[in-house]
Coordinates of C-alpha atoms in Angstrom, one line a residue:
M1 CA 22.1 2.0 -61.6
I2 CA 19.8 4.2 -59.6
P3 CA 16.7 1.6 -59.3
P4 CA 13.3 3.2 -60.7
R5 CA 11.0 4.7 -58.3
P6 CA 8.4 2.4 -57.4
V7 CA 4.8 3.6 -58.5
Y8 CA 1.7 2.7 -56.1
S9 CA -2.0 2.0 -57.2
K10 CA -4.7 3.1 -55.3
N11 CA -5.9 0.6 -54.3
K12 CA -2.8 -1.0 -53.2
V13 CA -2.3 1.5 -50.9
I14 CA -5.7 1.0 -49.8
R15 CA -5.3 -2.3 -49.1
W16 CA -2.1 -1.7 -47.2
I17 CA -3.8 1.1 -45.0
E18 CA -6.6 -1.6 -44.3
R19 CA -4.0 -4.1 -43.8
K20 CA -2.6 -2.2 -40.6
A21 CA -5.2 -0.9 -39.7
C22 CA -7.4 -4.2 -38.6
M23 CA -3.6 -5.1 -36.4
P24 CA -5.0 -6.2 -32.8
V25 CA -4.8 -4.1 -29.7
S26 CA -2.7 -5.4 -27.6
F27 CA -3.8 -3.2 -24.3
P28 CA -5.7 -4.5 -21.7
S29 CA -9.0 -2.6 -21.3
T30 CA -12.7 -1.6 -22.6
S31 CA -13.9 -1.5 -25.5
S32 CA -14.3 2.2 -26.1
L33 CA -10.2 2.0 -25.2
K34 CA -9.6 -0.1 -28.5
M35 CA -11.6 1.1 -30.2
G36 CA -10.7 4.7 -30.1
V37 CA -7.0 3.6 -30.0
K38 CA -7.5 1.7 -33.4
Y39 CA -9.3 4.3 -34.6
A40 CA -6.5 6.5 -33.6
F41 CA -3.6 4.0 -34.8
C42 CA -5.4 4.2 -38.4
G43 CA -5.2 7.5 -38.8
C44 CA -1.4 7.6 -38.4
L45 CA -1.3 5.2 -40.5
I46 CA -3.6 7.5 -43.3
V47 CA -1.5 10.4 -42.2
T48 CA 2.0 8.7 -42.7
A49 CA 0.5 6.9 -46.2
I50 CA -0.3 10.4 -47.5
V51 CA 3.2 11.3 -46.8
C52 CA 4.7 8.7 -49.0
L53 CA 2.5 9.5 -51.3
T54 CA 3.5 13.1 -51.5
S55 CA 6.8 12.4 -51.9
F56 CA 6.8 9.5 -53.8
T57 CA 5.0 11.9 -56.7
Q58 CA 7.0 15.5 -56.0
G59 CA 6.8 16.6 -59.0
R60 CA 4.5 14.5 -60.9
E61 CA 1.7 15.0 -62.3
R62 CA -0.3 11.9 -61.9
M63 CA 0.6 8.5 -60.0
G64 CA 0.2 5.5 -62.9
N65 CA -3.7 6.1 -63.6
V66 CA -4.5 7.1 -60.4
S67 CA -5.0 10.6 -59.9
V68 CA -2.8 11.9 -56.7
Q69 CA -5.5 14.4 -55.7
Y70 CA -8.1 12.3 -56.2
L71 CA -6.5 9.4 -54.0
L72 CA -5.9 12.3 -51.2
D73 CA -9.8 13.3 -51.6
D74 CA -10.5 9.6 -50.8
L75 CA -8.0 9.3 -47.6
Q76 CA -9.2 12.7 -45.9
H77 CA -13.2 10.8 -46.4
R78 CA -11.8 7.8 -45.2
I79 CA -10.2 10.1 -41.9
S80 CA -13.3 11.8 -41.5
S81 CA -15.1 8.6 -41.4
L82 CA -13.1 7.4 -38.7
E83 CA -13.3 10.2 -36.8
E84 CA -17.7 9.9 -36.9
Q85 CA -17.0 6.3 -35.7
A86 CA -15.1 7.6 -32.5
K87 CA -17.1 10.6 -31.7
R88 CA -20.1 7.9 -31.8
T89 CA -18.1 5.3 -29.7
G90 CA -16.7 7.3 -27.1
V91 CA -13.2 8.2 -26.9
K92 CA -11.9 7.6 -23.6
S93 CA -11.4 10.1 -20.8
Y94 CA -9.5 10.8 -17.9
M95 CA -9.8 11.9 -14.3
K96 CA -8.6 15.4 -14.2
T97 CA -5.0 16.2 -13.0
K98 CA -3.8 19.1 -12.3
F99 CA -1.1 20.7 -14.6
L100 CA 2.8 21.0 -12.6
S101 CA 5.3 23.1 -14.6
I102 CA 8.6 21.4 -15.3
K103 CA 10.7 22.4 -12.2
D104 CA 7.4 21.0 -10.0
R105 CA 6.2 17.7 -11.9
K106 CA 8.5 15.2 -11.1
R107 CA 9.1 11.6 -12.3
I108 CA 8.4 8.9 -10.5
L109 CA 8.8 4.7 -10.6
V110 CA 6.2 2.8 -9.0
T111 CA 7.6 -0.7 -8.4
G112 CA 4.7 -3.1 -8.0
G113 CA 2.2 0.2 -9.2
A114 CA -0.1 -2.3 -11.2
G115 CA -1.1 -3.8 -7.0
F116 CA -3.6 -3.3 -4.6
V117 CA -1.2 -0.7 -2.7
G118 CA 0.6 0.4 -6.2
S119 CA -2.1 1.7 -8.1
H120 CA -3.9 3.9 -5.7
L121 CA -0.8 5.3 -4.8
V122 CA -0.1 5.8 -8.6
D123 CA -3.8 7.0 -8.9
A124 CA -3.0 9.8 -6.3
L125 CA 0.6 10.8 -8.2
M126 CA -1.1 10.9 -10.9
L127 CA -3.8 13.3 -10.1
Q128 CA -1.1 15.6 -8.7
G129 CA 0.4 15.6 -12.0
H130 CA 2.7 14.3 -11.6
E131 CA 4.6 11.8 -14.5
V132 CA 4.5 7.9 -13.1
T133 CA 6.2 5.5 -14.9
V134 CA 4.5 1.8 -13.5
A135 CA 7.2 -1.4 -13.1
D136 CA 5.2 -4.4 -12.6
N137 CA 5.5 -8.4 -13.2
F138 CA 1.7 -8.8 -13.1
F139 CA 2.4 -11.7 -10.3
T140 CA 0.0 -10.5 -8.1
G141 CA -0.3 -6.7 -9.6
R142 CA -3.4 -6.4 -12.6
K143 CA -3.2 -4.6 -15.6
S144 CA -7.0 -3.6 -14.5
N145 CA -6.0 -1.8 -11.4
V146 CA -4.2 0.9 -13.8
E147 CA -5.5 0.8 -16.9
H148 CA -7.8 3.9 -16.8
W149 CA -4.4 5.4 -16.9
V150 CA -3.4 3.7 -19.9
G151 CA -2.6 6.3 -23.1
H152 CA -2.4 9.3 -21.0
E153 CA 0.2 11.2 -21.6
N154 CA 2.0 11.2 -17.4
F155 CA 1.4 7.8 -17.4
E156 CA 4.0 4.9 -18.7
M157 CA 3.6 0.9 -18.0
I158 CA 6.7 -2.0 -17.8
N159 CA 6.3 -5.6 -17.9
H160 CA 9.1 -5.3 -15.7
D161 CA 11.0 -7.8 -13.0
V162 CA 12.9 -5.8 -10.2
V163 CA 14.9 -8.6 -9.8
D164 CA 16.7 -7.4 -13.6
P165 CA 17.9 -4.1 -13.7
L166 CA 16.2 -1.7 -14.6
R167 CA 17.7 1.9 -16.3
I168 CA 15.3 4.7 -16.5
E169 CA 15.8 8.4 -15.4
V170 CA 13.7 9.6 -12.6
D171 CA 13.4 12.0 -9.5
Q172 CA 11.5 9.9 -7.4
I173 CA 11.5 5.7 -6.7
Y174 CA 8.7 4.0 -4.5
H175 CA 9.6 0.6 -4.3
L176 CA 6.4 -1.8 -3.4
A177 CA 6.8 -4.6 -5.6
S178 CA 6.8 -8.1 -3.6
P179 CA 3.9 -9.6 -2.8
A180 CA 2.4 -9.4 0.8
S181 CA 0.1 -11.6 1.0
P182 CA 1.0 -15.2 3.0
P183 CA -0.3 -17.4 0.1
H184 CA 1.5 -15.1 -1.6
Y185 CA 4.6 -14.9 -1.0
M186 CA 4.7 -18.9 0.7
Y187 CA 3.8 -19.6 -3.1
N188 CA 7.5 -19.1 -3.9
P189 CA 10.2 -18.0 -1.1
I190 CA 12.9 -18.3 -3.1
K191 CA 10.8 -15.4 -5.6
T192 CA 10.0 -13.4 -2.4
I193 CA 13.6 -13.7 -1.5
K194 CA 15.0 -12.5 -4.6
T195 CA 12.6 -9.6 -4.7
N196 CA 12.9 -8.7 -1.2
T197 CA 17.0 -8.5 -1.4
Q198 CA 17.9 -8.5 -5.0
G199 CA 15.1 -6.0 -6.5
T200 CA 15.8 -3.8 -3.2
L201 CA 20.0 -3.7 -4.3
N202 CA 19.0 -3.3 -7.9
L203 CA 16.8 0.0 -7.0
L204 CA 18.8 1.3 -5.0
G205 CA 21.7 1.0 -7.1
L206 CA 19.3 2.9 -9.7
A207 CA 18.6 5.6 -7.1
K208 CA 22.4 6.0 -6.3
R209 CA 23.4 6.6 -10.5
V210 CA 20.5 9.0 -11.2
R211 CA 20.4 10.7 -7.5
A212 CA 16.7 9.7 -7.2
R213 CA 14.7 9.6 -3.5
F214 CA 14.0 6.3 -2.3
L215 CA 11.1 4.6 -0.1
M216 CA 10.7 1.2 0.8
A217 CA 8.2 -0.3 1.6
S218 CA 8.6 -1.9 4.5
T219 CA 5.8 -3.7 6.9
S220 CA 5.1 -4.3 10.4
E221 CA 5.9 -7.8 9.6
V222 CA 9.7 -7.0 10.7
Y223 CA 8.5 -7.1 14.7
G224 CA 7.3 -10.8 14.3
D225 CA 5.4 -11.8 16.8
P226 CA 5.7 -8.8 19.4
D227 CA 7.3 -8.7 22.7
V228 CA 6.0 -5.0 22.6
H229 CA 2.6 -3.7 22.4
P230 CA 2.0 -1.3 20.7
Q231 CA 4.7 -1.3 18.7
V232 CA 7.2 1.2 18.3
E233 CA 9.7 1.7 16.1
S234 CA 12.9 1.5 17.7
Y235 CA 11.5 -2.5 18.7
W236 CA 14.1 -4.3 16.6
G237 CA 11.3 -7.5 16.8
N238 CA 11.1 -11.3 17.3
V239 CA 11.0 -12.9 14.4
N240 CA 11.7 -16.7 13.3
P241 CA 14.2 -16.5 10.9
I242 CA 13.3 -20.5 9.5
G243 CA 9.5 -20.1 9.7
P244 CA 7.2 -20.2 7.3
R245 CA 7.0 -16.7 6.9
A246 CA 10.7 -15.8 7.1
C247 CA 10.9 -15.3 3.0
Y248 CA 8.8 -12.8 4.0
D249 CA 9.5 -11.2 7.5
E250 CA 13.9 -11.6 6.8
G251 CA 13.4 -10.4 3.4
K252 CA 12.1 -7.0 4.8
R253 CA 14.0 -6.4 7.5
V254 CA 17.3 -7.1 5.0
A255 CA 16.1 -5.0 2.4
E256 CA 16.0 -2.4 5.1
T257 CA 19.6 -2.8 5.9
M258 CA 20.0 -1.9 2.4
C259 CA 18.3 0.8 2.3
Y260 CA 20.5 2.6 5.3
A261 CA 24.0 0.9 4.0
Y262 CA 23.0 3.2 1.2
K263 CA 22.3 5.8 2.8
K264 CA 25.8 5.6 4.4
Q265 CA 28.2 4.8 2.4
A266 CA 26.7 6.4 -1.3
G267 CA 24.4 9.0 -0.1
V268 CA 21.1 7.9 -1.3
E269 CA 18.3 9.5 0.3
V270 CA 15.9 7.0 1.4
R271 CA 12.7 7.1 3.2
V272 CA 11.4 3.8 5.3
A273 CA 7.7 3.0 5.6
R274 CA 7.1 0.4 7.8
I275 CA 2.9 -0.7 6.8
F276 CA 0.4 -2.2 9.3
N277 CA -2.8 -4.5 8.4
T278 CA -4.5 -2.1 5.0
Y279 CA -7.9 -2.7 2.8
G280 CA -9.8 -1.0 0.8
P281 CA -10.8 -1.8 -3.5
R282 CA -8.6 -3.7 -6.0
M283 CA -7.6 -6.0 -3.0
H284 CA -7.6 -9.7 -4.5
M285 CA -10.4 -11.6 -3.2
N286 CA -8.4 -14.9 -2.8
D287 CA -5.1 -13.5 -1.6
G288 CA -5.8 -15.2 1.8
R289 CA -5.8 -11.9 4.3
V290 CA -7.7 -11.9 6.8
V291 CA -10.5 -8.6 4.9
S292 CA -10.7 -10.5 2.2
N293 CA -11.0 -13.6 3.6
F294 CA -14.4 -12.6 5.7
I295 CA -15.9 -10.4 2.9
M296 CA -15.6 -13.3 1.3
Q297 CA -17.1 -15.9 2.6
A298 CA -19.7 -13.3 4.0
L299 CA -20.8 -12.6 0.7
T300 CA -21.3 -16.2 -0.7
G301 CA -22.8 -17.8 2.6
K302 CA -19.6 -19.8 3.7
P303 CA -18.2 -20.0 7.4
L304 CA -16.3 -17.0 8.4
T305 CA -12.7 -19.5 9.1
I306 CA -10.7 -18.6 12.2
Y307 CA -7.1 -19.5 12.3
G308 CA -6.9 -20.0 16.3
K309 CA -9.1 -18.7 19.4
G310 CA -10.1 -15.6 17.3
Q311 CA -8.2 -13.3 20.6
Q312 CA -5.0 -12.6 18.2
T313 CA -5.5 -8.8 17.2
R314 CA -5.4 -6.6 14.5
S315 CA -5.4 -3.2 13.0
F316 CA -7.0 -2.0 10.1
Q317 CA -6.1 0.8 8.1
Y318 CA -7.9 1.9 5.1
V319 CA -5.5 2.3 2.1
S320 CA -6.2 5.7 1.5
D321 CA -5.0 6.8 4.8
L322 CA -1.7 4.8 3.4
V323 CA -1.4 6.4 0.6
D324 CA -1.7 9.8 1.7
G325 CA 0.9 8.6 4.9
L326 CA 3.7 7.5 2.1
I327 CA 3.4 10.9 -0.3
R328 CA 4.1 12.9 2.8
L329 CA 6.6 10.1 3.9
M330 CA 8.7 10.7 0.5
N331 CA 8.3 14.3 0.3
G332 CA 9.3 14.8 4.2
N333 CA 12.6 15.1 5.9
Y334 CA 12.0 12.2 8.3
S335 CA 14.9 9.5 7.2
Q336 CA 14.3 6.8 9.8
P337 CA 11.5 4.4 9.6
V338 CA 8.3 5.1 10.9
N339 CA 5.1 2.9 10.7
L340 CA 2.4 3.2 8.5
G341 CA -1.0 2.2 10.7
N342 CA -4.2 2.3 12.1
P343 CA -3.9 2.0 16.1
Q344 CA -7.4 1.1 16.4
E345 CA -7.0 -2.7 17.8
R346 CA -9.6 -5.7 17.2
T347 CA -9.5 -9.5 18.0
I348 CA -10.1 -11.2 15.0
L349 CA -13.1 -12.9 16.0
E350 CA -14.6 -9.4 16.2
F351 CA -14.1 -9.1 12.9
A352 CA -15.5 -11.8 11.8
K353 CA -18.9 -10.9 13.3
E354 CA -18.2 -7.4 12.4
I355 CA -18.4 -8.4 8.6
Q356 CA -20.3 -11.2 9.0
S357 CA -23.2 -8.4 10.0
M358 CA -22.5 -5.9 7.6
A359 CA -21.6 -8.6 4.6
G360 CA -24.0 -11.8 5.8
G361 CA -27.3 -10.6 4.7
A362 CA -30.6 -12.1 6.6
N363 CA -29.3 -15.4 6.8
P364 CA -25.2 -14.3 8.2
P365 CA -23.1 -18.2 8.1
P366 CA -21.9 -19.4 11.2
I367 CA -18.3 -18.8 12.6
V368 CA -15.6 -21.9 12.5
K369 CA -12.6 -21.9 13.9
K370 CA -9.5 -24.1 13.3
D371 CA -6.3 -25.0 14.1
A372 CA -3.5 -21.9 14.8
A373 CA -1.0 -21.0 11.8
T374 CA 2.2 -21.6 12.5
D375 CA 3.7 -18.2 13.9
D376 CA 0.3 -16.3 13.3
P377 CA 1.5 -12.9 15.6
R378 CA -0.6 -12.6 18.6
R379 CA -0.9 -8.8 19.0
R380 CA -0.9 -6.3 15.8
K381 CA -0.8 -2.1 17.2
P382 CA 1.3 0.9 15.8
D383 CA 2.4 3.0 17.7
I384 CA 2.2 5.6 15.4
S385 CA 3.3 8.9 17.3
L386 CA 6.4 8.8 15.4
A387 CA 4.0 9.6 12.5
K388 CA 1.8 11.7 13.8
R389 CA 5.2 13.7 14.8
V390 CA 7.1 14.2 11.5
L391 CA 4.6 14.1 9.0
G392 CA 1.6 15.4 10.4
W393 CA 0.0 12.2 9.4
E394 CA -2.7 9.8 11.4
P395 CA -5.8 7.8 9.6
K396 CA -8.6 9.5 8.5
V397 CA -11.4 7.2 7.4
S398 CA -13.1 5.2 9.7
F399 CA -13.5 1.3 9.9
E400 CA -17.7 1.5 8.9
V401 CA -16.4 3.6 6.3
G402 CA -13.7 1.9 5.2
I403 CA -14.9 -1.4 5.3
G404 CA -18.7 -0.4 3.6
K405 CA -16.6 0.7 0.2
T406 CA -15.1 -2.6 0.3
I407 CA -17.6 -4.7 0.5
S408 CA -19.4 -2.9 -2.0
Y409 CA -16.1 -3.5 -4.1
F410 CA -16.5 -7.5 -3.4
R411 CA -19.6 -7.3 -3.8
G412 CA -19.9 -5.4 -8.0
E413 CA -16.6 -8.4 -8.9
L414 CA -18.8 -11.2 -7.4
K415 CA -21.2 -9.3 -9.8
R416 CA -18.9 -9.3 -12.8
Q417 CA -17.4 -12.9 -12.8
L418 CA -21.0 -14.3 -12.7
A419 CA -21.9 -12.0 -15.7
D420 CA -18.4 -13.5 -17.5
T421 CA -19.5 -16.9 -16.4
A422 CA -23.2 -16.9 -18.1
V423 CA -21.9 -15.4 -21.6

C-alpha cells in the first residue's frame, strides 16, 4: 500500500526554515562573512523548501488550507529581505585573481598552508589564478592567516595531519608542513620527526600516484653548525644527530633523502628548497625566533635577550622574496637542492641594536646577555649563486623595508590583543 503523501502547512515549513537558518556557522571569519554565509545558507534552504513544496503539491491547487501561491509569495518576500540585509551588512569580497584557462590552471596542494610562509605562498598562488587546497593540522598554523580566501571558488581548506595519508587529485605539491621554530619543534620531538619522515613519505606516495611535481621545503639547518662559510649546496653539513635540534635537523635531512629516492626509483619530479631565516607579517609573536623575540621585547619595553656573546651571525630574508623563489623553483627545470636566503650577514648583537632603534621608541629597552643555547650555529649565510643562475632569483626587499612592515604587523597584533582583553 502506498503511504499517503504528507501535507505541510505554511507555519510548519516556515518554522523548519527558521530553525535551520539559525544553525551556527562554523567558518572562522569576520562577522560580515558569518552574516554573508548565513544569508546564503538560509537562501539555499528557502529555495530547497520551494522545490520540495512544489513537487509535493504538483497537480493540486491547494495544500491543506494554505494557498501554494500565497506561500511562494511569502518565501519570495523573505528572500528579498535577506538580500537587502546582506547588502546593508556587506558581502565578503576577495582580492582580484587572474583568470586562467583549464589548460594553464593547476590544482595545487600546500601542506602547512595556514602557517607563516605557507599562507603567503597560498596568497601568491591564488592571485595567479590556480586552484589551491590547504592541508594543515593547525599546530602552529592559524585559520586567520587564510580566512580571507574562505568561500572562494578556487580555495579549499582541509584540517589534516600529513602523518596520515591524504588522497586528493593535484598537479603540484608544496610540502611545508612542519613546525619550524626551535620551541615548537622541540616541544614534541617525536611528532616533529614523524611529520618530516612519515608525512613526507605519505606525500611523496601521493605525488607518485597522481604524477604531481613535489617541492620539499627543507632548511638551512641541514648544514648544522657549518665549517664551510658561506654555505653552498654541495656542503654536507655538520649536524649533531642526538642534540636538542636533531629532531628537526635530521628529520629534514632524511626527508631530502626520501625525495631523491623517489626521484630515482619511481621517477617523481622533485624540488628541494633549503630555506634560510625568514621573517615578515603573520609570524607567531611568541614563536621563539630571534626576529619575533626582539620585536616583541622592544614593543613591550622588555630587555632584548641575547644568548651568548651575540657574535653568532644570521642572514634574514623577507617572506615575499622566499615565496617568489619557491614558485620559481617549482616551475623550473632544476631538481637538485637550492639555497633560498638573503646573503646579507649580520651578528645577533647588531640585529638587536637595529630592532632596539626601530621599535624601542623614545626609551628603548636594554640588551641583556644569557648563556648560549646548545648547538646554536655560530655562522649562517647562504651562497645563492646557484639560485641566481638556475632560477634567476635573488632577494629584492631591503632589510629596512621588511623589518618596518614586520614591526607594523606586530604592533597591530598587540593592539588587537589589548582590545580583545579590554572587551
